[in-house]
Amino acid sequence: MRCTICGRREAIYTRAYSGESLCESCFKKSIIRKVKAAISKYRMFEYDDRIAVAVSGGKDSVSLLHIMVEIEKEFPKAGLVAITVDEGIKGYRDEAMKIASKNCQQLGIEHLTISFEELYGYTLDEIVDISRDTGLTPCAYCGVLRRRAINILARRAKADKVATAHNLDDEVQTIILNMIRGEPLRIGRIKPVSASYGGFVQRVKPLCEVPEREVALYAYVSGIEFQDIPCPYAETALRNDIRNILNRLEEKHPGIKYAILRSAERLRPYLEKAPEVEMGICKICGEPSVGEICQPCQLLIKLGIIEN
Ligand code: SF4
Ligand code: ZN
Ligand code: ZN
């Protein structure tokens, strides 16, 4: 089958939701176009932003880095830096760090890293041991502690924005997860551009309109090296079920993931009217916080790593 766009080359992928069949070159260009469209639709960047791309080493974040390098060529006043958090997960993150750094070297991008050990005094593996009797699961604290680490590293990098690699599937899964968990108001917080508060570097999601399988195909046809083994602590049971259901629905009813994303967008103005949280400073660590003690410090107290 010939490519619908150029009509010359052999198609390698059919996009059921649009009816297009694309050759490798037109497919890659279409992904760059999609990302650029999302960046301009949601006004993610200023022309002279210094952008920190959060790179874990997985397919989404490494592809995002490659895509941002392409797009940045058109914005000579903008700057890119890659940032990686080393949670300290033996046999997993150490490998991913090497892959992230190799990609940065290939692309000529500055790469800054920070570790849980440096910030909190312990690696994630050690915290998992410490937390055995607390009833907390690794992902529950890893996510919160990593979020803090990314913010600190982004400030160190003097970045104006942090670009994270959440794709369309991630966003739609989170929307459905919030519904299932009885927290529909949280859907208002799933935004392509986060609100800006003092001390928090704003986060943007340039891949939010690109389906996961298209990010994977982009990485594959571009010959991008990434880590594809899952984290040993991953507890994705419910999210995985939702992923499978959504993929089945998408196959039968192409475009359904975009439809869910659009519904959430239409809801957002109503949900945003929910009372705004007041930001202050954590009395323990001095980082921005909603209450007197920030979420990361609350966790560290619970884990017995710091004292109240
Ligand atoms: Fe951390 Fe969980 Fe992600 Fe592993 S899967 S890196 S423990 S949040
Ligand atoms: Zn083509
Ligand atoms: Zn704190």
PDB file of C-alpha atoms and ligand atoms in Angstrom:
ATOM      1  CA  MET A   1       0.000   0.000   0.000  1.00  0.00           C
ATOM      2  CA  ARG A   2       1.265   3.498  -0.880  1.00  0.00           C
ATOM      3  CA  CYS A   3       1.583   6.319   1.633  1.00  0.00           C
ATOM      4  CA  THR A   4      -1.549   8.527   1.664  1.00  0.00           C
ATOM      5  CA  ILE A   5       0.537  11.677   2.085  1.00  0.00           C
ATOM      6  CA  CYS A   6       3.412  11.424  -0.397  1.00  0.00           C
ATOM      7  CA  GLY A   7       1.847   8.778  -2.649  1.00  0.00           C
ATOM      8  CA  ARG A   8       5.358   7.535  -3.460  1.00  0.00           C
ATOM      9  CA  ARG A   9       6.685   5.315  -0.725  1.00  0.00           C
ATOM     10  CA  GLU A  10       5.374   2.111   0.804  1.00  0.00           C
ATOM     11  CA  ALA A  11       3.175   2.673   3.904  1.00  0.00           C
ATOM     12  CA  ILE A  12       4.429   1.131   7.155  1.00  0.00           C
ATOM     13  CA  TYR A  13       1.593   2.199   9.467  1.00  0.00           C
ATOM     14  CA  THR A  14      -2.127   2.792   9.223  1.00  0.00           C
ATOM     15  CA  ARG A  15      -3.600   5.334  11.576  1.00  0.00           C
ATOM     16  CA  ALA A  16      -7.079   3.933  12.075  1.00  0.00           C
ATOM     17  CA  TYR A  17      -8.437   7.066  13.776  1.00  0.00           C
ATOM     18  CA  SER A  18      -7.599   9.265  10.780  1.00  0.00           C
ATOM     19  CA  GLY A  19      -7.692   6.716   7.963  1.00  0.00           C
ATOM     20  CA  GLU A  20      -4.145   7.654   6.824  1.00  0.00           C
ATOM     21  CA  SER A  21      -1.520   5.111   5.813  1.00  0.00           C
ATOM     22  CA  LEU A  22       1.959   6.525   6.233  1.00  0.00           C
ATOM     23  CA  CYS A  23       5.449   5.755   5.003  1.00  0.00           C
ATOM     24  CA  GLU A  24       8.316   5.958   7.478  1.00  0.00           C
ATOM     25  CA  SER A  25       9.344   9.481   6.513  1.00  0.00           C
ATOM     26  CA  CYS A  26       5.792  10.917   6.495  1.00  0.00           C
ATOM     27  CA  PHE A  27       5.039   9.108   9.777  1.00  0.00           C
ATOM     28  CA  LYS A  28       8.040  10.712  11.511  1.00  0.00           C
ATOM     29  CA  LYS A  29       7.143  14.135  10.149  1.00  0.00           C
ATOM     30  CA  SER A  30       3.550  13.656  11.318  1.00  0.00           C
ATOM     31  CA  ILE A  31       4.721  12.988  14.893  1.00  0.00           C
ATOM     32  CA  ILE A  32       6.811  16.162  14.911  1.00  0.00           C
ATOM     33  CA  ARG A  33       3.771  18.035  13.530  1.00  0.00           C
ATOM     34  CA  LYS A  34       1.506  16.592  16.239  1.00  0.00           C
ATOM     35  CA  VAL A  35       3.930  17.611  18.992  1.00  0.00           C
ATOM     36  CA  LYS A  36       4.343  21.096  17.528  1.00  0.00           C
ATOM     37  CA  ALA A  37       0.561  21.462  17.290  1.00  0.00           C
ATOM     38  CA  ALA A  38       0.131  20.497  20.967  1.00  0.00           C
ATOM     39  CA  ILE A  39       2.936  22.881  21.998  1.00  0.00           C
ATOM     40  CA  SER A  40       1.261  25.791  20.238  1.00  0.00           C
ATOM     41  CA  LYS A  41      -2.334  24.828  21.138  1.00  0.00           C
ATOM     42  CA  TYR A  42      -1.550  24.724  24.872  1.00  0.00           C
ATOM     43  CA  ARG A  43       1.087  27.512  24.685  1.00  0.00           C
ATOM     44  CA  MET A  44       3.663  25.322  26.353  1.00  0.00           C
ATOM     45  CA  PHE A  45       6.760  27.441  25.734  1.00  0.00           C
ATOM     46  CA  GLU A  46       8.073  30.950  25.184  1.00  0.00           C
ATOM     47  CA  TYR A  47      10.461  31.323  22.242  1.00  0.00           C
ATOM     48  CA  ASP A  48      13.458  31.767  24.588  1.00  0.00           C
ATOM     49  CA  ASP A  49      12.653  29.182  27.281  1.00  0.00           C
ATOM     50  CA  ARG A  50      15.351  26.988  28.727  1.00  0.00           C
ATOM     51  CA  ILE A  51      13.640  23.609  28.714  1.00  0.00           C
ATOM     52  CA  ALA A  52      14.618  20.696  30.941  1.00  0.00           C
ATOM     53  CA  VAL A  53      13.497  17.399  29.421  1.00  0.00           C
ATOM     54  CA  ALA A  54      12.930  14.788  32.136  1.00  0.00           C
ATOM     55  CA  VAL A  55      14.613  11.697  30.696  1.00  0.00           C
ATOM     56  CA  SER A  56      14.258   8.389  32.513  1.00  0.00           C
ATOM     57  CA  GLY A  57      15.760   6.275  29.743  1.00  0.00           C
ATOM     58  CA  GLY A  58      12.450   4.661  28.708  1.00  0.00           C
ATOM     59  CA  LYS A  59      11.020   4.899  25.173  1.00  0.00           C
ATOM     60  CA  ASP A  60       8.718   7.864  25.832  1.00  0.00           C
ATOM     61  CA  SER A  61      11.244  10.146  27.490  1.00  0.00           C
ATOM     62  CA  VAL A  62      14.121   9.324  25.137  1.00  0.00           C
ATOM     63  CA  SER A  63      11.845   9.853  22.120  1.00  0.00           C
ATOM     64  CA  LEU A  64      10.669  13.145  23.629  1.00  0.00           C
ATOM     65  CA  LEU A  65      14.282  14.273  23.900  1.00  0.00           C
ATOM     66  CA  HIS A  66      14.946  13.432  20.234  1.00  0.00           C
ATOM     67  CA  ILE A  67      11.728  15.182  19.143  1.00  0.00           C
ATOM     68  CA  MET A  68      12.488  18.285  21.220  1.00  0.00           C
ATOM     69  CA  VAL A  69      15.966  18.484  19.680  1.00  0.00           C
ATOM     70  CA  GLU A  70      14.319  18.494  16.206  1.00  0.00           C
ATOM     71  CA  ILE A  71      11.782  21.163  17.163  1.00  0.00           C
ATOM     72  CA  GLU A  72      14.294  23.317  19.021  1.00  0.00           C
ATOM     73  CA  LYS A  73      16.317  23.769  15.808  1.00  0.00           C
ATOM     74  CA  GLU A  74      13.624  26.214  14.710  1.00  0.00           C
ATOM     75  CA  PHE A  75      13.934  28.251  17.929  1.00  0.00           C
ATOM     76  CA  PRO A  76      17.530  29.467  18.168  1.00  0.00           C
ATOM     77  CA  LYS A  77      16.895  31.419  21.370  1.00  0.00           C
ATOM     78  CA  ALA A  78      15.488  28.391  23.226  1.00  0.00           C
ATOM     79  CA  GLY A  79      17.760  26.001  25.133  1.00  0.00           C
ATOM     80  CA  LEU A  80      17.534  22.320  26.040  1.00  0.00           C
ATOM     81  CA  VAL A  81      18.985  20.357  28.925  1.00  0.00           C
ATOM     82  CA  ALA A  82      18.203  16.765  29.938  1.00  0.00           C
ATOM     83  CA  ILE A  83      17.571  15.902  33.588  1.00  0.00           C
ATOM     84  CA  THR A  84      17.454  12.429  35.139  1.00  0.00           C
ATOM     85  CA  VAL A  85      16.608  11.290  38.641  1.00  0.00           C
ATOM     86  CA  ASP A  86      18.466   8.232  39.891  1.00  0.00           C
ATOM     87  CA  GLU A  87      16.095   6.693  42.419  1.00  0.00           C
ATOM     88  CA  GLY A  88      18.637   3.976  43.189  1.00  0.00           C
ATOM     89  CA  ILE A  89      17.023   0.812  41.811  1.00  0.00           C
ATOM     90  CA  LYS A  90      19.738  -1.744  41.195  1.00  0.00           C
ATOM     91  CA  GLY A  91      19.681  -3.518  37.849  1.00  0.00           C
ATOM     92  CA  TYR A  92      17.034  -1.146  36.541  1.00  0.00           C
ATOM     93  CA  ARG A  93      17.680   2.565  36.939  1.00  0.00           C
ATOM     94  CA  ASP A  94      21.458   2.211  36.692  1.00  0.00           C
ATOM     95  CA  GLU A  95      20.983   0.700  33.206  1.00  0.00           C
ATOM     96  CA  ALA A  96      18.458   3.377  32.235  1.00  0.00           C
ATOM     97  CA  MET A  97      20.866   6.128  33.371  1.00  0.00           C
ATOM     98  CA  LYS A  98      23.512   4.797  30.977  1.00  0.00           C
ATOM     99  CA  ILE A  99      21.032   4.779  28.094  1.00  0.00           C
ATOM    100  CA  ALA A 100      19.811   8.301  28.935  1.00  0.00           C
ATOM    101  CA  SER A 101      23.362   9.589  29.053  1.00  0.00           C
ATOM    102  CA  LYS A 102      24.315   7.860  25.784  1.00  0.00           C
ATOM    103  CA  ASN A 103      21.371   9.514  24.017  1.00  0.00           C
ATOM    104  CA  CYS A 104      22.344  12.920  25.423  1.00  0.00           C
ATOM    105  CA  GLN A 105      25.915  12.463  24.197  1.00  0.00           C
ATOM    106  CA  GLN A 106      24.699  11.482  20.720  1.00  0.00           C
ATOM    107  CA  LEU A 107      22.484  14.562  20.577  1.00  0.00           C
ATOM    108  CA  GLY A 108      25.020  16.900  22.170  1.00  0.00           C
ATOM    109  CA  ILE A 109      22.669  17.780  25.031  1.00  0.00           C
ATOM    110  CA  GLU A 110      23.860  18.692  28.520  1.00  0.00           C
ATOM    111  CA  HIS A 111      22.750  16.053  31.031  1.00  0.00           C
ATOM    112  CA  LEU A 112      22.224  16.747  34.736  1.00  0.00           C
ATOM    113  CA  THR A 113      21.404  14.066  37.264  1.00  0.00           C
ATOM    114  CA  ILE A 114      20.386  13.875  40.898  1.00  0.00           C
ATOM    115  CA  SER A 115      19.957  10.842  43.136  1.00  0.00           C
ATOM    116  CA  PHE A 116      17.610   9.934  45.974  1.00  0.00           C
ATOM    117  CA  GLU A 117      20.714   9.065  47.961  1.00  0.00           C
ATOM    118  CA  GLU A 118      22.108  12.583  47.564  1.00  0.00           C
ATOM    119  CA  LEU A 119      18.764  14.223  48.370  1.00  0.00           C
ATOM    120  CA  TYR A 120      17.233  11.950  50.981  1.00  0.00           C
ATOM    121  CA  GLY A 121      20.223   9.968  52.253  1.00  0.00           C
ATOM    122  CA  TYR A 122      18.950   6.609  50.957  1.00  0.00           C
ATOM    123  CA  THR A 123      18.461   4.827  47.646  1.00  0.00           C
ATOM    124  CA  LEU A 124      14.977   3.607  46.748  1.00  0.00           C
ATOM    125  CA  ASP A 125      16.153   0.020  47.313  1.00  0.00           C
ATOM    126  CA  GLU A 126      17.132   0.991  50.885  1.00  0.00           C
ATOM    127  CA  ILE A 127      13.853   2.849  51.462  1.00  0.00           C
ATOM    128  CA  VAL A 128      11.946  -0.254  50.301  1.00  0.00           C
ATOM    129  CA  ASP A 129      13.710  -2.184  53.089  1.00  0.00           C
ATOM    130  CA  ILE A 130      13.051   0.516  55.667  1.00  0.00           C
ATOM    131  CA  SER A 131       9.373   0.787  54.706  1.00  0.00           C
ATOM    132  CA  ARG A 132       8.467  -2.888  55.105  1.00  0.00           C
ATOM    133  CA  ASP A 133       6.200  -2.308  58.124  1.00  0.00           C
ATOM    134  CA  THR A 134       4.684   1.004  57.085  1.00  0.00           C
ATOM    135  CA  GLY A 135       2.134  -0.399  54.639  1.00  0.00           C
ATOM    136  CA  LEU A 136       3.442   2.010  51.988  1.00  0.00           C
ATOM    137  CA  THR A 137       4.122   0.698  48.518  1.00  0.00           C
ATOM    138  CA  PRO A 138       7.300   1.712  46.635  1.00  0.00           C
ATOM    139  CA  CYS A 139       5.407   3.640  43.936  1.00  0.00           C
ATOM    140  CA  ALA A 140       3.502   5.624  46.584  1.00  0.00           C
ATOM    141  CA  TYR A 141       6.653   7.313  47.845  1.00  0.00           C
ATOM    142  CA  CYS A 142       8.863   6.983  44.769  1.00  0.00           C
ATOM    143  CA  GLY A 143       6.511   9.209  42.735  1.00  0.00           C
ATOM    144  CA  VAL A 144       6.338  11.921  45.401  1.00  0.00           C
ATOM    145  CA  LEU A 145      10.084  11.871  46.077  1.00  0.00           C
ATOM    146  CA  ARG A 146      10.922  11.898  42.364  1.00  0.00           C
ATOM    147  CA  ARG A 147       8.608  14.841  41.725  1.00  0.00           C
ATOM    148  CA  ARG A 148      10.498  16.812  44.363  1.00  0.00           C
ATOM    149  CA  ALA A 149      13.845  15.705  42.921  1.00  0.00           C
ATOM    150  CA  ILE A 150      12.872  16.790  39.396  1.00  0.00           C
ATOM    151  CA  ASN A 151      11.850  20.197  40.686  1.00  0.00           C
ATOM    152  CA  ILE A 152      15.143  20.699  42.526  1.00  0.00           C
ATOM    153  CA  LEU A 153      17.151  19.512  39.530  1.00  0.00           C
ATOM    154  CA  ALA A 154      15.180  21.748  37.150  1.00  0.00           C
ATOM    155  CA  ARG A 155      15.986  24.751  39.361  1.00  0.00           C
ATOM    156  CA  ARG A 156      19.651  23.717  39.377  1.00  0.00           C
ATOM    157  CA  ALA A 157      19.517  23.560  35.576  1.00  0.00           C
ATOM    158  CA  LYS A 158      18.030  27.088  35.597  1.00  0.00           C
ATOM    159  CA  ALA A 159      15.159  25.764  33.527  1.00  0.00           C
ATOM    160  CA  ASP A 160      12.012  27.762  32.828  1.00  0.00           C
ATOM    161  CA  LYS A 161       9.967  24.626  32.119  1.00  0.00           C
ATOM    162  CA  VAL A 162      10.206  20.884  32.643  1.00  0.00           C
ATOM    163  CA  ALA A 163       8.964  18.758  29.734  1.00  0.00           C
ATOM    164  CA  THR A 164       7.747  15.314  30.785  1.00  0.00           C
ATOM    165  CA  ALA A 165       6.958  12.433  28.439  1.00  0.00           C
ATOM    166  CA  HIS A 166       3.320  11.672  29.334  1.00  0.00           C
ATOM    167  CA  ASN A 167       1.645  10.438  26.172  1.00  0.00           C
ATOM    168  CA  LEU A 168      -2.032  10.311  25.151  1.00  0.00           C
ATOM    169  CA  ASP A 169      -2.515   6.863  26.703  1.00  0.00           C
ATOM    170  CA  ASP A 170      -1.000   7.938  30.049  1.00  0.00           C
ATOM    171  CA  GLU A 171      -3.348  10.917  30.197  1.00  0.00           C
ATOM    172  CA  VAL A 172      -6.465   8.955  29.279  1.00  0.00           C
ATOM    173  CA  GLN A 173      -5.602   6.145  31.732  1.00  0.00           C
ATOM    174  CA  THR A 174      -5.196   8.723  34.512  1.00  0.00           C
ATOM    175  CA  ILE A 175      -8.570  10.291  33.672  1.00  0.00           C
ATOM    176  CA  ILE A 176     -10.301   6.886  33.941  1.00  0.00           C
ATOM    177  CA  LEU A 177      -8.296   5.931  37.076  1.00  0.00           C
ATOM    178  CA  ASN A 178      -9.483   9.102  38.813  1.00  0.00           C
ATOM    179  CA  MET A 179     -13.089   8.253  37.963  1.00  0.00           C
ATOM    180  CA  ILE A 180     -12.706   4.696  39.236  1.00  0.00           C
ATOM    181  CA  ARG A 181     -11.024   5.817  42.453  1.00  0.00           C
ATOM    182  CA  GLY A 182     -13.837   8.237  43.189  1.00  0.00           C
ATOM    183  CA  GLU A 183     -11.698  11.335  42.701  1.00  0.00           C
ATOM    184  CA  PRO A 184     -13.274  12.980  39.645  1.00  0.00           C
ATOM    185  CA  LEU A 185     -12.164  16.466  40.745  1.00  0.00           C
ATOM    186  CA  ARG A 186      -8.564  15.421  40.205  1.00  0.00           C
ATOM    187  CA  ILE A 187      -9.304  15.234  36.475  1.00  0.00           C
ATOM    188  CA  GLY A 188      -9.069  19.035  36.550  1.00  0.00           C
ATOM    189  CA  ARG A 189      -5.405  18.665  37.478  1.00  0.00           C
ATOM    190  CA  ILE A 190      -4.519  16.557  34.438  1.00  0.00           C
ATOM    191  CA  LYS A 191      -3.278  19.396  32.305  1.00  0.00           C
ATOM    192  CA  PRO A 192      -0.828  19.743  29.426  1.00  0.00           C
ATOM    193  CA  VAL A 193       0.682  22.725  31.285  1.00  0.00           C
ATOM    194  CA  SER A 194       0.782  22.799  35.089  1.00  0.00           C
ATOM    195  CA  ALA A 195      -0.193  25.860  37.094  1.00  0.00           C
ATOM    196  CA  SER A 196       2.754  28.003  38.106  1.00  0.00           C
ATOM    197  CA  TYR A 197       3.581  28.519  41.771  1.00  0.00           C
ATOM    198  CA  GLY A 198       6.646  30.128  43.300  1.00  0.00           C
ATOM    199  CA  GLY A 199       9.435  27.557  43.686  1.00  0.00           C
ATOM    200  CA  PHE A 200       7.771  25.081  41.314  1.00  0.00           C
ATOM    201  CA  VAL A 201       9.158  24.878  37.806  1.00  0.00           C
ATOM    202  CA  GLN A 202       6.190  24.649  35.462  1.00  0.00           C
ATOM    203  CA  ARG A 203       5.650  21.264  33.820  1.00  0.00           C
ATOM    204  CA  VAL A 204       4.511  20.674  30.278  1.00  0.00           C
ATOM    205  CA  LYS A 205       3.618  17.507  28.378  1.00  0.00           C
ATOM    206  CA  PRO A 206       4.497  17.856  24.681  1.00  0.00           C
ATOM    207  CA  LEU A 207       3.547  14.208  23.885  1.00  0.00           C
ATOM    208  CA  CYS A 208       0.078  14.450  25.447  1.00  0.00           C
ATOM    209  CA  GLU A 209      -1.638  14.091  22.056  1.00  0.00           C
ATOM    210  CA  VAL A 210       0.555  11.267  20.710  1.00  0.00           C
ATOM    211  CA  PRO A 211      -0.734   7.702  21.254  1.00  0.00           C
ATOM    212  CA  GLU A 212       1.698   5.401  23.056  1.00  0.00           C
ATOM    213  CA  ARG A 213       2.061   2.994  20.136  1.00  0.00           C
ATOM    214  CA  GLU A 214       3.034   5.895  17.862  1.00  0.00           C
ATOM    215  CA  VAL A 215       5.728   7.000  20.332  1.00  0.00           C
ATOM    216  CA  ALA A 216       7.017   3.417  20.326  1.00  0.00           C
ATOM    217  CA  LEU A 217       6.948   3.282  16.515  1.00  0.00           C
ATOM    218  CA  TYR A 218       8.742   6.638  16.328  1.00  0.00           C
ATOM    219  CA  ALA A 219      11.496   5.287  18.594  1.00  0.00           C
ATOM    220  CA  TYR A 220      11.711   2.083  16.564  1.00  0.00           C
ATOM    221  CA  VAL A 221      11.901   3.657  13.083  1.00  0.00           C
ATOM    222  CA  SER A 222      14.334   6.309  14.335  1.00  0.00           C
ATOM    223  CA  GLY A 223      16.660   3.636  15.731  1.00  0.00           C
ATOM    224  CA  ILE A 224      16.498   5.244  19.188  1.00  0.00           C
ATOM    225  CA  GLU A 225      18.024   3.224  22.004  1.00  0.00           C
ATOM    226  CA  PHE A 226      15.864   2.998  25.120  1.00  0.00           C
ATOM    227  CA  GLN A 227      15.307   0.789  28.141  1.00  0.00           C
ATOM    228  CA  ASP A 228      12.354  -1.537  27.761  1.00  0.00           C
ATOM    229  CA  ILE A 229      12.342  -3.621  30.928  1.00  0.00           C
ATOM    230  CA  PRO A 230       9.817  -2.611  33.593  1.00  0.00           C
ATOM    231  CA  CYS A 231      10.744  -1.377  37.061  1.00  0.00           C
ATOM    232  CA  PRO A 232      10.922  -4.323  39.501  1.00  0.00           C
ATOM    233  CA  TYR A 233       8.653  -2.459  41.944  1.00  0.00           C
ATOM    234  CA  ALA A 234       6.008  -1.479  39.389  1.00  0.00           C
ATOM    235  CA  GLU A 235       2.493  -2.171  40.686  1.00  0.00           C
ATOM    236  CA  THR A 236       0.432  -1.341  37.696  1.00  0.00           C
ATOM    237  CA  ALA A 237      -2.391  -3.841  38.157  1.00  0.00           C
ATOM    238  CA  LEU A 238      -5.343  -1.458  37.820  1.00  0.00           C
ATOM    239  CA  ARG A 239      -3.624   0.886  35.340  1.00  0.00           C
ATOM    240  CA  ASN A 240      -2.685  -2.130  33.226  1.00  0.00           C
ATOM    241  CA  ASP A 241      -6.268  -3.367  33.148  1.00  0.00           C
ATOM    242  CA  ILE A 242      -7.420   0.083  32.073  1.00  0.00           C
ATOM    243  CA  ARG A 243      -4.686   0.212  29.424  1.00  0.00           C
ATOM    244  CA  ASN A 244      -5.866  -3.127  27.994  1.00  0.00           C
ATOM    245  CA  ILE A 245      -9.534  -2.104  28.019  1.00  0.00           C
ATOM    246  CA  LEU A 246      -8.745   1.219  26.325  1.00  0.00           C
ATOM    247  CA  ASN A 247      -6.634  -0.512  23.691  1.00  0.00           C
ATOM    248  CA  ARG A 248      -9.461  -2.945  22.953  1.00  0.00           C
ATOM    249  CA  LEU A 249     -11.941  -0.073  22.714  1.00  0.00           C
ATOM    250  CA  GLU A 250      -9.593   1.913  20.473  1.00  0.00           C
ATOM    251  CA  GLU A 251      -9.280  -1.039  18.132  1.00  0.00           C
ATOM    252  CA  LYS A 252     -13.051  -1.339  17.790  1.00  0.00           C
ATOM    253  CA  HIS A 253     -13.794   2.367  17.873  1.00  0.00           C
ATOM    254  CA  PRO A 254     -10.768   4.275  16.552  1.00  0.00           C
ATOM    255  CA  GLY A 255     -10.399   7.729  18.081  1.00  0.00           C
ATOM    256  CA  ILE A 256     -11.945   6.870  21.442  1.00  0.00           C
ATOM    257  CA  LYS A 257      -8.825   7.876  23.398  1.00  0.00           C
ATOM    258  CA  TYR A 258      -8.878  11.339  21.844  1.00  0.00           C
ATOM    259  CA  ALA A 259     -12.613  11.537  22.615  1.00  0.00           C
ATOM    260  CA  ILE A 260     -11.954  10.838  26.318  1.00  0.00           C
ATOM    261  CA  LEU A 261      -9.169  13.432  26.403  1.00  0.00           C
ATOM    262  CA  ARG A 262     -11.459  16.026  24.780  1.00  0.00           C
ATOM    263  CA  SER A 263     -14.227  15.261  27.294  1.00  0.00           C
ATOM    264  CA  ALA A 264     -11.805  15.892  30.157  1.00  0.00           C
ATOM    265  CA  GLU A 265     -10.745  19.144  28.495  1.00  0.00           C
ATOM    266  CA  ARG A 266     -14.364  20.253  28.327  1.00  0.00           C
ATOM    267  CA  LEU A 267     -14.818  19.424  32.011  1.00  0.00           C
ATOM    268  CA  ARG A 268     -11.657  21.212  33.124  1.00  0.00           C
ATOM    269  CA  PRO A 269     -13.036  24.798  33.280  1.00  0.00           C
ATOM    270  CA  TYR A 270     -15.755  23.604  35.697  1.00  0.00           C
ATOM    271  CA  LEU A 271     -13.361  21.559  37.799  1.00  0.00           C
ATOM    272  CA  GLU A 272     -10.869  24.409  37.955  1.00  0.00           C
ATOM    273  CA  LYS A 273     -13.485  26.436  39.789  1.00  0.00           C
ATOM    274  CA  ALA A 274     -12.892  24.120  42.739  1.00  0.00           C
ATOM    275  CA  PRO A 275     -11.159  26.080  45.556  1.00  0.00           C
ATOM    276  CA  GLU A 276      -7.538  26.913  44.735  1.00  0.00           C
ATOM    277  CA  VAL A 277      -4.949  25.459  47.069  1.00  0.00           C
ATOM    278  CA  GLU A 278      -2.836  27.916  48.944  1.00  0.00           C
ATOM    279  CA  MET A 279       0.907  27.439  48.529  1.00  0.00           C
ATOM    280  CA  GLY A 280       3.317  28.069  51.360  1.00  0.00           C
ATOM    281  CA  ILE A 281       6.767  26.903  52.423  1.00  0.00           C
ATOM    282  CA  CYS A 282       7.441  23.597  54.199  1.00  0.00           C
ATOM    283  CA  LYS A 283       8.698  24.288  57.719  1.00  0.00           C
ATOM    284  CA  ILE A 284      11.102  21.338  57.499  1.00  0.00           C
ATOM    285  CA  CYS A 285      12.752  21.535  54.081  1.00  0.00           C
ATOM    286  CA  GLY A 286      11.826  25.028  52.867  1.00  0.00           C
ATOM    287  CA  GLU A 287      10.441  23.742  49.574  1.00  0.00           C
ATOM    288  CA  PRO A 288       7.031  24.888  48.275  1.00  0.00           C
ATOM    289  CA  SER A 289       4.190  23.110  50.075  1.00  0.00           C
ATOM    290  CA  VAL A 290       0.400  23.056  50.316  1.00  0.00           C
ATOM    291  CA  GLY A 291       0.357  22.561  54.099  1.00  0.00           C
ATOM    292  CA  GLU A 292       2.834  23.307  56.908  1.00  0.00           C
ATOM    293  CA  ILE A 293       4.780  20.153  56.049  1.00  0.00           C
ATOM    294  CA  CYS A 294       5.218  19.161  52.405  1.00  0.00           C
ATOM    295  CA  GLN A 295       4.180  15.760  51.084  1.00  0.00           C
ATOM    296  CA  PRO A 296       7.757  14.463  50.631  1.00  0.00           C
ATOM    297  CA  CYS A 297       8.651  15.420  54.240  1.00  0.00           C
ATOM    298  CA  GLN A 298       5.446  13.794  55.520  1.00  0.00           C
ATOM    299  CA  LEU A 299       6.510  10.602  53.790  1.00  0.00           C
ATOM    300  CA  LEU A 300      10.083  10.797  55.078  1.00  0.00           C
ATOM    301  CA  ILE A 301       8.698  11.214  58.629  1.00  0.00           C
ATOM    302  CA  LYS A 302       6.420   8.212  58.154  1.00  0.00           C
ATOM    303  CA  LEU A 303       9.390   6.190  56.930  1.00  0.00           C
ATOM    304  CA  GLY A 304      11.403   7.298  59.966  1.00  0.00           C
ATOM    305  CA  ILE A 305      14.060   8.899  57.733  1.00  0.00           C
ATOM    306  CA  ILE A 306      13.618  12.392  59.173  1.00  0.00           C
ATOM    307  CA  GLU A 307      12.066  13.700  62.388  1.00  0.00           C
ATOM    308  CA  ASN A 308       9.183  16.074  62.715  1.00  0.00           C
TER     309      ASN A 308
HETATM  310 FE1  SF4 B   1       9.267   4.356  41.139  1.00  0.00          FE
HETATM  311 FE2  SF4 B   1       7.090   2.791  40.958  1.00  0.00          FE
HETATM  312 FE3  SF4 B   1       8.068   4.028  38.802  1.00  0.00          FE
HETATM  313 FE4  SF4 B   1       9.431   2.001  39.904  1.00  0.00          FE
HETATM  314  S1  SF4 B   1       7.409   1.904  38.930  1.00  0.00           S
HETATM  315  S2  SF4 B   1      10.287   3.955  39.202  1.00  0.00           S
HETATM  316  S3  SF4 B   1       8.980   2.343  42.083  1.00  0.00           S
HETATM  317  S4  SF4 B   1       7.160   5.002  40.610  1.00  0.00           S
HETATM  318 ZN    ZN B   2       4.965   9.263   2.605  1.00  0.00          ZN
HETATM  319 ZN    ZN B   3       9.382  19.536  53.257  1.00  0.00          ZN
END
